[in-house]
Amino acid sequence: MQGRQLLVKIRPPLNMLNPIVILQSIVSGLLMGGIFALFGVGFSLTWGVMKVINIAHAAFGIMASYIAYWGLTLYGIDPVLSLCLSLPLLFVTGLLIHRFLIQPITRSRDVVVASMILTFGLAIVLENIMLFAWSPDERLITTAYSSQVIFIGDIIIKVSNLIGFILSLMGILAIYLFLYRTCTGKAVRATWQDPEGAALQGINLRRVSMITFGIAIASAGAGGVAMAYMYSFNPPVHNLWLIFLFLVVIVGGVGSVIGSAIAGLMIGLITGLSGAFFPMQWVNVLLFGLLMGILLIKPEGLFKK
Amino acid sequence: MLRTEGLNVFYDELQALIEVSIEVHAEDLLVIIGSNGAGKTTLLRTISGLLRPREGKIFFQGEAIEEEPTDRICMRGIVQVPEGRKLFPQMTVRENLEMGAYLSTARGTLADRFQGVFQIFSVLEERLKQFAGTLSGGEQQMLAIGRALMAGPRLLMLDEPTLGLSPKVASEIYAILAKLHQGGMSLLLVSQDVLQALRIASRAYVIENGRVIMENSGQELLRNPKVKEAYLGI
Ligand SMILES: Nc1ncnc2c1ncn2[C@@H]1O[C@H](COP(=O)(O)OP(=O)(O)OP(=O)(O)O)[C@@H](O)[C@H]1O
Ligand SMILES: [Mg+2]
């Protein structure tokens, strides 16, 4: 039911031939796609670098949504500012979870499956902690500027959505700069391209994995706050986002930042556009039909060389 | 400089190395030959800490290293050019070389290291922005060696560096290895190219079925009738 709301929101009236409607749905779709992209980049990072499919990825994002929500309602702290607290917190949480939960299972024969089972459990634990702390009620972040809109021609953009989108893009840019401009970031890329080759250069794989995990969890936090600007949320909603994460990674290719980013925007765009023309059920049929098609034709993702 | 004592290495129940004891002296160019499946790669992987010996010791400059993780061993200056090169295919030539210098901060600046590598492999300088995965086989091998040299190794280990290369490029690589050796570097070279490898070797071991069966100078082994028959086909 949460999914319906999430998608219905961006669905303008059924007026197919009106170019404004089409443009409006393109814009709404892209705004949503930004969040898919940011969530997807972090998800694909742990998957690619250490073969850990983190089922709890989106749950960490919702966690940050709640921290932002609390900050705002209890202390009047702007959600963007609350990221200054939640990002380092989630980063450290990521390091600890890696040290005490992920690291021990990397010795298992099938890290992918072991990690999925482990993080599935973790997701359930997180969800229940959140249910306990914040109840299953849906929350919405409403700031002073939430109701403001800007017009570009006839197209309406909510300021809060725009902030969420910019936040997503900045998150992706930060990850990109880390991976391509810093020495540690290059070591992360080296590790996912050839772990043994990386070890032979003196790269400490354990340390690289730990940092990667911390960054992925922190980026989920940024995604969670960006999301909270656009949609209402409650603890179980991370399950819905998770499905979209798989979609993003499979379309974009595992471990590809640019691929995931483009895939996220693309999926948002398709969702937005098709939402303008088809009933909601068909949007999902279309999206996941696309997913299966890609798995059959190009299982390594659209953007992998 | 490097000494192994009675290494026993297993893959599950299959024993790949049996009581292997070898020694690399400072400024040696030590060659290890042996047919397919003899255990040469296993030996180098064990020295680099990618495999753990069930029994035996490995000493480098007097210290036991058989328990250490790969990055520690690399930090000591034991650098390997592995079988199959293990480059980072979707990183550029420059980035691959940078990764080679990942640990080294002390001995010389990064720019000096790049210059050192370019003096040996000038092709790499022309291709800095190209992705490693798109280089030709010979260029990839040069990059793999160049990457190892970026670390400023005390002991450079190479596992079949001329596999799949044309005779001309292979000869070039042997000439470069000989030159590095003359420059005072210690090398441990695994090769199937017995004739060329033994020619530049200061000493050599023959490994068969996981055991060291012969040890001598390169010249002596080249004259050895058994080696001639088994590896040179004469
Ligand atoms: N990962 C592994 N699991 C099981 N057995 C292995 C593994 N790697 C190597 N072996 C076995 O160990 C033995 C030694 O292999 P190794 O790769 O060290 O040989 P090599 O001398 O390097 O051969 P080549 O010249 O073909 O490279 C072989 O019998 C091989 O089948
Ligand atoms: Mg081998």
Coordinates of C-alpha atoms and ligand atoms in Angstrom, one line a residue:
Chain A
M1 CA 0.0 0.0 0.0
Q2 CA 2.9 2.2 0.7
G3 CA 4.1 1.6 -2.9
R4 CA 0.9 2.8 -4.3
Q5 CA 1.2 6.1 -2.5
L6 CA 4.8 6.5 -3.4
L7 CA 4.1 6.2 -7.0
V8 CA 0.6 7.6 -7.2
K9 CA 2.0 10.9 -5.9
I10 CA 3.9 11.5 -9.0
R11 CA 1.1 10.5 -11.2
P12 CA -0.5 13.5 -12.9
P13 CA -4.0 13.4 -14.4
L14 CA -4.5 11.1 -17.3
N15 CA -4.2 13.5 -20.1
M16 CA -1.9 11.9 -22.6
L17 CA -1.6 14.4 -25.3
N18 CA -0.8 17.4 -23.1
P19 CA 2.9 18.1 -23.4
I20 CA 2.9 19.8 -20.0
V21 CA 1.7 16.6 -18.4
I22 CA 4.4 14.7 -20.2
L23 CA 7.1 17.2 -19.2
Q24 CA 5.8 17.3 -15.6
S25 CA 5.9 13.5 -15.4
I26 CA 9.5 13.5 -16.8
V27 CA 10.5 16.0 -14.1
S28 CA 8.8 14.2 -11.3
G29 CA 10.3 10.9 -12.6
L30 CA 13.8 12.3 -12.6
L31 CA 13.4 13.7 -9.1
M32 CA 12.5 10.3 -7.9
G33 CA 15.2 8.7 -10.0
G34 CA 17.8 10.8 -8.1
I35 CA 16.9 8.9 -4.9
F36 CA 17.0 5.5 -6.7
A37 CA 20.4 6.5 -8.0
L38 CA 21.9 7.4 -4.7
F39 CA 20.5 4.4 -2.9
G40 CA 21.5 2.2 -5.8
V41 CA 25.1 3.5 -5.9
G42 CA 25.8 2.5 -2.3
F43 CA 24.0 -0.8 -2.6
S44 CA 26.0 -1.7 -5.7
L45 CA 29.2 -0.7 -4.1
T46 CA 29.1 -3.3 -1.3
W47 CA 27.8 -5.8 -3.8
G48 CA 30.6 -5.2 -6.3
V49 CA 33.5 -4.7 -3.9
M50 CA 32.9 -7.4 -1.3
K51 CA 30.1 -9.5 -2.7
V52 CA 27.9 -8.4 0.1
I53 CA 24.2 -7.9 -1.0
N54 CA 23.0 -5.7 1.8
I55 CA 19.3 -6.4 2.3
A56 CA 19.3 -3.9 5.1
H57 CA 20.6 -1.1 2.9
A58 CA 17.4 0.8 2.6
A59 CA 16.5 0.1 6.2
F60 CA 19.6 2.2 7.2
G61 CA 18.3 4.9 4.9
I62 CA 14.9 4.9 6.7
M63 CA 16.9 5.1 9.9
A64 CA 18.3 8.4 8.8
S65 CA 14.9 9.6 7.7
Y66 CA 13.8 9.1 11.3
I67 CA 16.8 10.8 12.7
A68 CA 16.0 13.8 10.4
Y69 CA 12.3 13.6 11.5
W70 CA 13.3 13.6 15.1
G71 CA 15.7 16.4 14.7
L72 CA 13.1 18.5 13.0
T73 CA 10.1 17.8 15.2
L74 CA 11.9 17.7 18.6
Y75 CA 14.5 20.3 18.1
G76 CA 13.6 22.2 14.9
I77 CA 16.8 21.1 13.2
D78 CA 16.6 21.3 9.4
P79 CA 16.9 17.8 7.8
V80 CA 19.9 18.8 5.8
L81 CA 21.7 19.9 8.9
S82 CA 20.8 16.7 10.8
L83 CA 22.8 14.9 8.1
C84 CA 25.9 16.3 9.8
L85 CA 25.0 14.1 12.7
S86 CA 23.5 11.1 11.0
L87 CA 26.1 10.7 8.3
P88 CA 29.1 10.2 10.7
L89 CA 26.9 8.1 12.9
L90 CA 25.9 5.8 10.1
F91 CA 29.5 5.7 8.8
V92 CA 30.7 4.5 12.2
T93 CA 27.7 2.1 12.5
G94 CA 28.8 0.7 9.1
L95 CA 32.3 0.2 10.3
L96 CA 31.1 -1.7 13.4
I97 CA 28.7 -3.8 11.5
H98 CA 31.4 -4.7 9.1
R99 CA 33.8 -5.6 11.9
F100 CA 31.4 -7.7 13.9
L101 CA 28.9 -9.1 11.4
I102 CA 30.2 -8.9 7.8
Q103 CA 33.9 -9.7 8.4
P104 CA 33.2 -13.0 10.1
I105 CA 31.1 -14.3 7.2
T106 CA 33.6 -13.4 4.4
R107 CA 35.3 -16.7 5.2
S108 CA 32.2 -18.6 4.2
R109 CA 32.2 -20.4 0.9
D110 CA 29.4 -18.4 -0.6
V111 CA 29.6 -14.8 0.6
V112 CA 26.7 -13.6 -1.5
V113 CA 24.2 -16.0 0.0
A114 CA 25.6 -15.8 3.5
S115 CA 25.5 -12.0 3.4
M116 CA 22.0 -11.9 2.1
I117 CA 20.8 -14.1 4.9
L118 CA 22.7 -12.2 7.5
T119 CA 21.6 -8.8 6.3
F120 CA 18.0 -10.0 5.9
G121 CA 18.0 -10.7 9.6
L122 CA 19.6 -7.3 10.2
A123 CA 16.9 -5.6 8.2
I124 CA 14.2 -7.3 10.3
V125 CA 16.0 -6.2 13.5
L126 CA 16.3 -2.6 12.3
E127 CA 12.7 -2.5 11.2
N128 CA 11.5 -3.7 14.6
I129 CA 13.7 -1.3 16.4
M130 CA 12.2 1.5 14.3
L131 CA 8.7 0.2 14.9
F132 CA 9.4 0.3 18.6
A133 CA 11.0 3.7 18.6
W134 CA 8.8 5.5 16.1
S135 CA 5.6 3.3 15.7
P136 CA 4.2 2.2 12.3
D137 CA 2.6 5.5 11.7
E138 CA 3.5 7.2 8.5
R139 CA 5.7 10.3 8.9
L140 CA 6.2 13.2 6.6
I141 CA 8.9 15.8 6.9
T142 CA 7.3 19.2 6.8
T143 CA 9.6 22.2 6.9
A144 CA 8.8 25.8 6.4
Y145 CA 9.6 25.5 2.8
S146 CA 7.7 22.2 2.2
S147 CA 4.7 23.9 0.7
Q148 CA 6.7 26.2 -1.6
V149 CA 6.9 25.5 -5.2
I150 CA 8.8 26.9 -8.1
F151 CA 7.5 27.2 -11.6
I152 CA 9.6 26.6 -14.7
G153 CA 7.3 27.6 -17.4
D154 CA 4.2 25.5 -16.6
I155 CA 6.0 22.9 -14.8
I156 CA 5.7 22.8 -11.0
I157 CA 8.5 21.7 -8.8
K158 CA 8.2 21.4 -5.1
V159 CA 11.1 23.0 -3.3
S160 CA 11.4 20.1 -0.9
N161 CA 11.6 17.7 -3.8
L162 CA 14.3 19.8 -5.4
I163 CA 16.3 19.8 -2.2
G164 CA 16.0 16.0 -2.0
F165 CA 17.1 15.7 -5.6
I166 CA 20.1 18.0 -5.2
L167 CA 21.1 16.1 -2.0
S168 CA 21.0 12.9 -4.1
L169 CA 23.2 14.3 -6.8
M170 CA 25.7 15.6 -4.2
G171 CA 25.8 12.3 -2.6
I172 CA 26.6 10.6 -5.9
L173 CA 29.1 13.2 -6.8
A174 CA 30.8 12.7 -3.4
I175 CA 31.1 9.0 -3.9
Y176 CA 32.3 9.5 -7.4
L177 CA 35.1 11.9 -6.3
F178 CA 36.1 9.5 -3.5
L179 CA 36.4 6.5 -5.9
Y180 CA 38.1 8.3 -8.7
R181 CA 40.2 11.0 -7.0
T182 CA 41.4 9.7 -3.7
C183 CA 44.0 7.0 -3.1
T184 CA 41.8 5.0 -0.8
G185 CA 39.0 5.3 -3.3
K186 CA 41.2 3.9 -6.1
A187 CA 42.1 1.1 -3.9
V188 CA 38.4 0.3 -3.5
R189 CA 38.0 0.2 -7.3
A190 CA 41.1 -1.9 -7.6
T191 CA 39.8 -4.4 -5.0
W192 CA 36.5 -4.9 -6.8
Q193 CA 38.3 -5.4 -10.2
D194 CA 40.8 -7.9 -8.8
P195 CA 41.0 -8.6 -5.1
E196 CA 44.1 -10.7 -5.3
G197 CA 45.8 -8.3 -7.6
A198 CA 45.0 -5.5 -5.1
A199 CA 46.3 -7.5 -2.1
L200 CA 49.6 -8.0 -4.0
Q201 CA 49.9 -4.2 -4.2
G202 CA 49.9 -4.0 -0.4
I203 CA 46.2 -3.0 -0.2
N204 CA 44.6 -4.1 3.0
L205 CA 41.4 -5.7 1.8
R206 CA 39.8 -5.8 5.2
R207 CA 40.4 -2.1 5.7
V208 CA 39.1 -1.3 2.2
S209 CA 36.0 -3.4 2.7
M210 CA 35.3 -1.8 6.0
I211 CA 35.6 1.8 4.6
T212 CA 33.4 0.8 1.6
F213 CA 30.7 -0.6 3.9
G214 CA 30.8 2.6 6.1
I215 CA 30.5 4.8 3.0
A216 CA 27.7 2.7 1.6
I217 CA 25.7 2.9 4.8
A218 CA 26.3 6.6 5.1
S219 CA 25.2 7.1 1.5
A220 CA 22.0 5.2 2.3
G221 CA 21.5 7.8 5.1
A222 CA 21.8 10.6 2.7
G223 CA 19.3 8.8 0.4
G224 CA 17.0 8.3 3.3
V225 CA 16.9 12.0 4.1
A226 CA 16.5 12.9 0.4
M227 CA 13.6 10.4 0.3
A228 CA 12.0 11.9 3.4
Y229 CA 11.8 15.2 1.6
M230 CA 9.6 13.7 -1.1
Y231 CA 7.6 10.8 0.3
S232 CA 6.0 9.8 3.6
F233 CA 7.7 6.8 5.2
N234 CA 7.3 4.3 7.9
P235 CA 9.6 1.4 9.0
P236 CA 8.4 -1.3 6.6
V237 CA 8.8 0.9 3.5
H238 CA 12.4 -0.1 3.2
N239 CA 11.2 -3.4 1.7
L240 CA 9.7 -1.6 -1.2
W241 CA 12.8 0.5 -1.8
L242 CA 14.9 -2.7 -1.7
I243 CA 13.1 -4.1 -4.7
F244 CA 14.0 -0.9 -6.6
L245 CA 17.6 -1.2 -5.5
F246 CA 17.8 -4.6 -7.2
L247 CA 16.3 -3.1 -10.3
V248 CA 18.9 -0.2 -10.3
V249 CA 21.9 -2.5 -9.8
I250 CA 20.8 -5.0 -12.3
V251 CA 20.1 -2.4 -15.0
G252 CA 23.2 -0.4 -14.1
G253 CA 25.6 -3.2 -13.6
V254 CA 27.1 -4.3 -10.3
G255 CA 29.7 -2.1 -8.9
S256 CA 29.4 0.6 -11.4
V257 CA 28.8 4.1 -9.9
I258 CA 28.0 5.8 -13.2
G259 CA 25.9 2.9 -14.3
S260 CA 23.9 2.8 -11.1
A261 CA 23.4 6.6 -11.3
I262 CA 22.1 6.5 -14.8
A263 CA 20.0 3.5 -14.2
G264 CA 18.4 5.1 -11.2
L265 CA 17.5 8.2 -13.2
M266 CA 16.3 6.1 -16.0
I267 CA 14.0 4.0 -13.8
G268 CA 12.6 7.1 -12.2
L269 CA 12.0 8.5 -15.7
I270 CA 10.2 5.3 -16.9
T271 CA 8.2 5.2 -13.7
G272 CA 7.2 8.8 -14.0
L273 CA 6.4 8.7 -17.7
S274 CA 4.5 5.5 -17.7
G275 CA 2.7 6.6 -14.6
A276 CA 1.2 9.3 -16.7
F277 CA -0.2 6.9 -19.2
F278 CA -0.9 3.6 -17.4
P279 CA -2.6 2.6 -14.2
M280 CA -0.1 2.0 -11.4
Q281 CA -0.2 -1.8 -11.6
W282 CA 1.0 -1.7 -15.2
V283 CA 3.9 0.6 -14.3
N284 CA 5.3 -2.2 -12.1
V285 CA 4.6 -4.8 -14.7
L286 CA 6.5 -2.7 -17.2
L287 CA 9.5 -2.0 -14.8
F288 CA 9.9 -5.6 -13.7
G289 CA 9.3 -6.9 -17.2
L290 CA 12.2 -4.6 -18.1
L291 CA 14.3 -6.1 -15.3
M292 CA 13.7 -9.7 -16.5
G293 CA 14.4 -8.7 -20.1
I294 CA 17.7 -7.2 -19.1
L295 CA 18.6 -10.2 -17.0
L296 CA 18.0 -12.4 -20.0
I297 CA 19.7 -10.3 -22.6
K298 CA 22.5 -8.5 -20.8
P299 CA 22.9 -10.0 -17.4
E300 CA 26.0 -7.9 -16.6
G301 CA 23.9 -4.7 -16.8
L302 CA 23.4 -2.2 -19.5
F303 CA 26.4 -0.1 -18.8
K304 CA 29.1 -2.7 -18.3
K305 CA 31.7 -2.9 -21.2
Chain B
M1 CA 67.6 -12.9 1.8
L2 CA 64.5 -15.1 1.4
R3 CA 64.6 -18.7 2.7
T4 CA 61.8 -21.3 2.9
E5 CA 62.2 -24.3 5.2
G6 CA 60.3 -27.5 4.6
L7 CA 57.1 -26.0 3.2
N8 CA 54.1 -28.3 3.0
V9 CA 51.2 -26.7 1.3
F10 CA 47.8 -28.3 0.7
Y11 CA 44.7 -27.7 -1.3
D12 CA 42.3 -29.5 0.9
E13 CA 43.8 -33.0 0.9
L14 CA 45.9 -32.5 -2.2
Q15 CA 49.5 -31.8 -1.3
A16 CA 50.9 -29.3 -3.8
L17 CA 54.3 -28.6 -2.1
I18 CA 56.3 -31.2 -0.3
E19 CA 59.1 -30.2 2.0
V20 CA 60.1 -27.3 -0.2
S21 CA 63.2 -25.5 0.9
I22 CA 64.7 -22.8 -1.3
E23 CA 66.9 -19.8 -0.8
V24 CA 67.2 -16.5 -2.6
H25 CA 70.4 -14.7 -1.9
A26 CA 70.7 -10.9 -2.1
E27 CA 71.3 -9.9 -5.8
D28 CA 70.3 -13.3 -7.0
L29 CA 68.3 -13.9 -10.2
L30 CA 66.9 -17.2 -9.0
V31 CA 64.9 -19.2 -11.6
I32 CA 62.4 -21.9 -10.8
I33 CA 61.5 -24.3 -13.6
G34 CA 59.1 -27.2 -13.6
S35 CA 56.4 -28.7 -15.8
N36 CA 52.7 -27.8 -15.6
G37 CA 51.2 -28.4 -12.2
A38 CA 54.6 -28.8 -10.5
G39 CA 53.7 -26.3 -7.8
K40 CA 55.6 -23.2 -8.9
T41 CA 52.6 -20.8 -8.7
T42 CA 51.7 -22.4 -5.3
L43 CA 55.2 -21.6 -4.0
L44 CA 55.0 -17.9 -5.0
R45 CA 51.5 -17.6 -3.7
T46 CA 52.6 -19.0 -0.4
I47 CA 55.6 -16.7 -0.1
S48 CA 53.2 -13.7 -0.8
G49 CA 50.9 -14.9 1.9
L50 CA 48.0 -15.7 -0.4
L51 CA 48.2 -19.3 0.8
R52 CA 49.2 -20.6 4.2
P53 CA 51.6 -23.5 4.6
R54 CA 50.4 -26.3 6.8
E55 CA 54.0 -26.8 7.9
G56 CA 57.3 -25.0 7.3
K57 CA 58.8 -21.6 7.7
I58 CA 59.5 -18.6 5.5
F59 CA 62.2 -16.1 6.5
F60 CA 62.8 -12.8 4.9
Q61 CA 65.9 -10.9 6.0
G62 CA 66.0 -13.1 9.1
E63 CA 62.3 -12.6 10.1
A64 CA 59.6 -15.3 9.9
I65 CA 56.9 -14.1 7.6
E66 CA 54.8 -17.2 7.0
E67 CA 52.0 -15.9 9.3
E68 CA 51.8 -12.4 7.9
P69 CA 49.0 -11.1 5.7
T70 CA 49.8 -10.2 2.1
D71 CA 49.9 -6.4 2.6
R72 CA 52.5 -6.8 5.4
I73 CA 54.6 -9.0 3.2
C74 CA 54.3 -6.5 0.4
M75 CA 55.4 -3.7 2.8
R76 CA 58.6 -5.7 3.5
G77 CA 59.4 -5.3 -0.2
I78 CA 58.5 -8.7 -1.5
V79 CA 56.5 -7.8 -4.6
Q80 CA 54.9 -10.3 -7.0
V81 CA 54.0 -10.1 -10.7
P82 CA 51.4 -12.9 -10.5
E83 CA 50.4 -15.5 -13.0
G84 CA 47.7 -14.0 -15.3
R85 CA 49.0 -10.5 -14.4
K86 CA 46.0 -9.5 -12.3
L87 CA 45.8 -6.0 -13.6
F88 CA 42.9 -3.7 -12.9
P89 CA 41.3 -3.8 -16.3
Q90 CA 38.9 -0.9 -15.9
M91 CA 41.5 1.4 -14.5
T92 CA 43.9 3.4 -16.6
V93 CA 47.6 2.6 -17.0
R94 CA 48.4 5.5 -14.8
E95 CA 46.0 4.3 -12.1
N96 CA 47.4 0.8 -12.3
L97 CA 50.9 2.2 -11.8
E98 CA 49.7 4.3 -8.9
M99 CA 48.3 1.3 -7.2
G100 CA 51.7 -0.3 -7.5
A101 CA 53.1 2.6 -5.4
Y102 CA 50.1 2.3 -3.0
L103 CA 52.3 1.6 0.1
S104 CA 55.5 3.4 -0.7
T105 CA 55.9 6.8 0.6
A106 CA 59.5 6.8 1.7
R107 CA 61.8 5.8 -1.1
G108 CA 61.6 8.6 -3.7
T109 CA 58.6 10.6 -4.9
L110 CA 55.8 9.3 -7.1
A111 CA 57.1 11.3 -10.1
D112 CA 60.6 9.7 -9.8
R113 CA 59.0 6.3 -9.8
F114 CA 57.0 7.0 -12.9
Q115 CA 60.1 8.2 -14.6
G116 CA 62.0 5.0 -13.6
V117 CA 59.3 2.8 -15.0
F118 CA 59.0 4.9 -18.2
Q119 CA 62.7 4.5 -18.8
I120 CA 62.3 0.8 -18.9
F121 CA 58.9 0.6 -20.6
S122 CA 58.5 3.7 -22.7
V123 CA 55.2 2.3 -24.3
L124 CA 53.5 2.8 -21.0
E125 CA 54.2 6.5 -21.0
E126 CA 52.4 6.8 -24.3
R127 CA 49.3 5.0 -23.0
L128 CA 48.8 6.5 -19.6
K129 CA 45.1 7.2 -20.2
Q130 CA 44.3 3.9 -21.8
F131 CA 42.4 1.3 -19.8
A132 CA 44.6 -1.6 -18.8
G133 CA 42.1 -4.1 -20.2
T134 CA 42.5 -2.7 -23.7
L135 CA 46.3 -3.1 -23.8
S136 CA 47.8 -5.9 -25.9
G137 CA 49.1 -8.9 -24.1
G138 CA 52.7 -7.7 -24.2
E139 CA 51.8 -4.3 -23.1
Q140 CA 49.8 -5.7 -20.2
Q141 CA 52.8 -7.8 -19.1
M142 CA 55.0 -4.7 -19.2
L143 CA 52.3 -2.9 -17.2
A144 CA 52.3 -5.7 -14.7
I145 CA 56.0 -5.5 -14.3
G146 CA 56.0 -1.8 -14.2
R147 CA 53.3 -1.8 -11.5
A148 CA 55.5 -4.1 -9.4
L149 CA 58.5 -1.8 -9.9
M150 CA 56.5 1.2 -8.7
A151 CA 56.7 -0.4 -5.3
G152 CA 60.5 -0.3 -5.3
P153 CA 60.8 -4.0 -4.5
R154 CA 63.6 -5.6 -2.5
L155 CA 62.7 -8.9 -4.0
L156 CA 60.8 -9.0 -7.3
M157 CA 59.0 -12.3 -7.9
L158 CA 57.6 -13.0 -11.4
D159 CA 55.3 -15.9 -12.3
E160 CA 55.7 -16.8 -16.0
P161 CA 56.0 -13.2 -17.2
T162 CA 56.4 -14.2 -20.9
L163 CA 53.5 -16.6 -21.2
G164 CA 51.6 -16.0 -24.4
L165 CA 54.0 -13.4 -25.7
S166 CA 55.7 -13.4 -29.1
P167 CA 59.4 -14.5 -29.0
K168 CA 60.5 -11.0 -29.7
V169 CA 58.6 -9.4 -26.8
A170 CA 59.6 -12.3 -24.6
S171 CA 63.3 -11.7 -25.3
E172 CA 62.8 -8.1 -24.6
I173 CA 61.4 -8.9 -21.2
Y174 CA 64.2 -11.3 -20.4
A175 CA 66.7 -8.6 -21.4
I176 CA 64.9 -6.2 -19.0
L177 CA 65.0 -8.7 -16.2
A178 CA 68.7 -9.3 -16.7
K179 CA 69.3 -5.6 -16.6
L180 CA 67.3 -5.2 -13.4
H181 CA 69.5 -8.0 -12.0
Q182 CA 72.7 -6.2 -13.1
G183 CA 71.3 -3.1 -11.4
G184 CA 71.4 -5.0 -8.1
M185 CA 67.8 -6.1 -7.7
S186 CA 67.0 -9.6 -6.3
L187 CA 64.6 -11.5 -8.5
L188 CA 62.8 -14.8 -8.3
L189 CA 61.6 -15.9 -11.7
V190 CA 59.3 -18.8 -12.5
S191 CA 59.3 -19.7 -16.1
Q192 CA 58.5 -22.4 -18.7
D193 CA 60.8 -20.7 -21.1
V194 CA 63.7 -22.8 -19.8
L195 CA 66.4 -21.9 -22.2
Q196 CA 66.1 -18.1 -21.9
A197 CA 65.4 -18.2 -18.2
L198 CA 68.4 -20.3 -17.4
R199 CA 70.7 -18.2 -19.5
I200 CA 70.1 -15.1 -17.3
A201 CA 69.8 -17.1 -14.1
S202 CA 72.4 -16.9 -11.4
R203 CA 71.0 -20.0 -9.8
A204 CA 68.0 -22.3 -10.5
Y205 CA 65.8 -24.9 -8.9
V206 CA 63.8 -27.6 -10.7
I207 CA 60.5 -28.5 -9.1
E208 CA 58.6 -31.7 -10.0
N209 CA 55.4 -32.9 -8.3
G210 CA 55.7 -30.4 -5.5
R211 CA 59.3 -31.3 -4.6
V212 CA 62.6 -29.6 -5.4
I213 CA 64.6 -32.2 -7.3
M214 CA 67.6 -30.2 -8.5
E215 CA 69.5 -27.1 -7.6
N216 CA 72.4 -25.6 -9.4
S217 CA 73.7 -22.6 -11.3
G218 CA 71.8 -21.7 -14.5
Q219 CA 74.7 -22.7 -16.7
E220 CA 75.2 -26.1 -15.0
L221 CA 71.5 -26.9 -15.4
L222 CA 71.6 -26.0 -19.0
R223 CA 74.3 -28.7 -19.5
N224 CA 72.5 -31.2 -17.4
P225 CA 71.3 -34.1 -19.6
K226 CA 68.1 -34.7 -17.6
V227 CA 67.1 -31.0 -17.9
K228 CA 68.1 -31.1 -21.6
E229 CA 65.8 -34.1 -22.2
A230 CA 62.9 -33.1 -20.0
Y231 CA 62.7 -29.3 -20.7
L232 CA 64.6 -28.5 -23.8
G233 CA 63.7 -31.6 -25.8
I234 CA 67.3 -32.3 -26.9
Ligands
LIG1 N1 43.0 -23.6 -6.1 C1 43.4 -24.9 -6.2 N2 42.6 -25.9 -5.7 C2 43.0 -27.2 -5.8 N3 44.1 -27.6 -6.4 C3 44.9 -26.6 -6.9 C4 44.6 -25.2 -6.8 N4 45.6 -24.5 -7.4 C5 46.5 -25.4 -7.9 N5 46.1 -26.7 -7.6 C6 46.8 -27.9 -7.9 O1 48.1 -27.8 -7.3 C7 49.1 -28.3 -8.1 C8 50.2 -27.2 -8.4 O2 49.6 -26.1 -9.1 P1 50.4 -24.9 -9.5 O3 49.5 -23.9 -10.0 O4 51.2 -24.4 -8.3 O5 51.4 -25.4 -10.6 P2 52.4 -24.6 -11.6 O6 53.7 -25.2 -11.4 O7 52.3 -23.2 -11.4 O8 51.8 -25.0 -13.0 P3 51.8 -24.1 -14.3 O9 53.1 -24.2 -15.0 O10 50.8 -24.9 -15.2 O11 51.4 -22.8 -14.0 C9 48.4 -28.7 -9.4 O12 48.3 -30.1 -9.3 C10 47.1 -28.0 -9.3 O13 46.1 -28.8 -10.0
MG2 MG 51.7 -21.6 -12.5

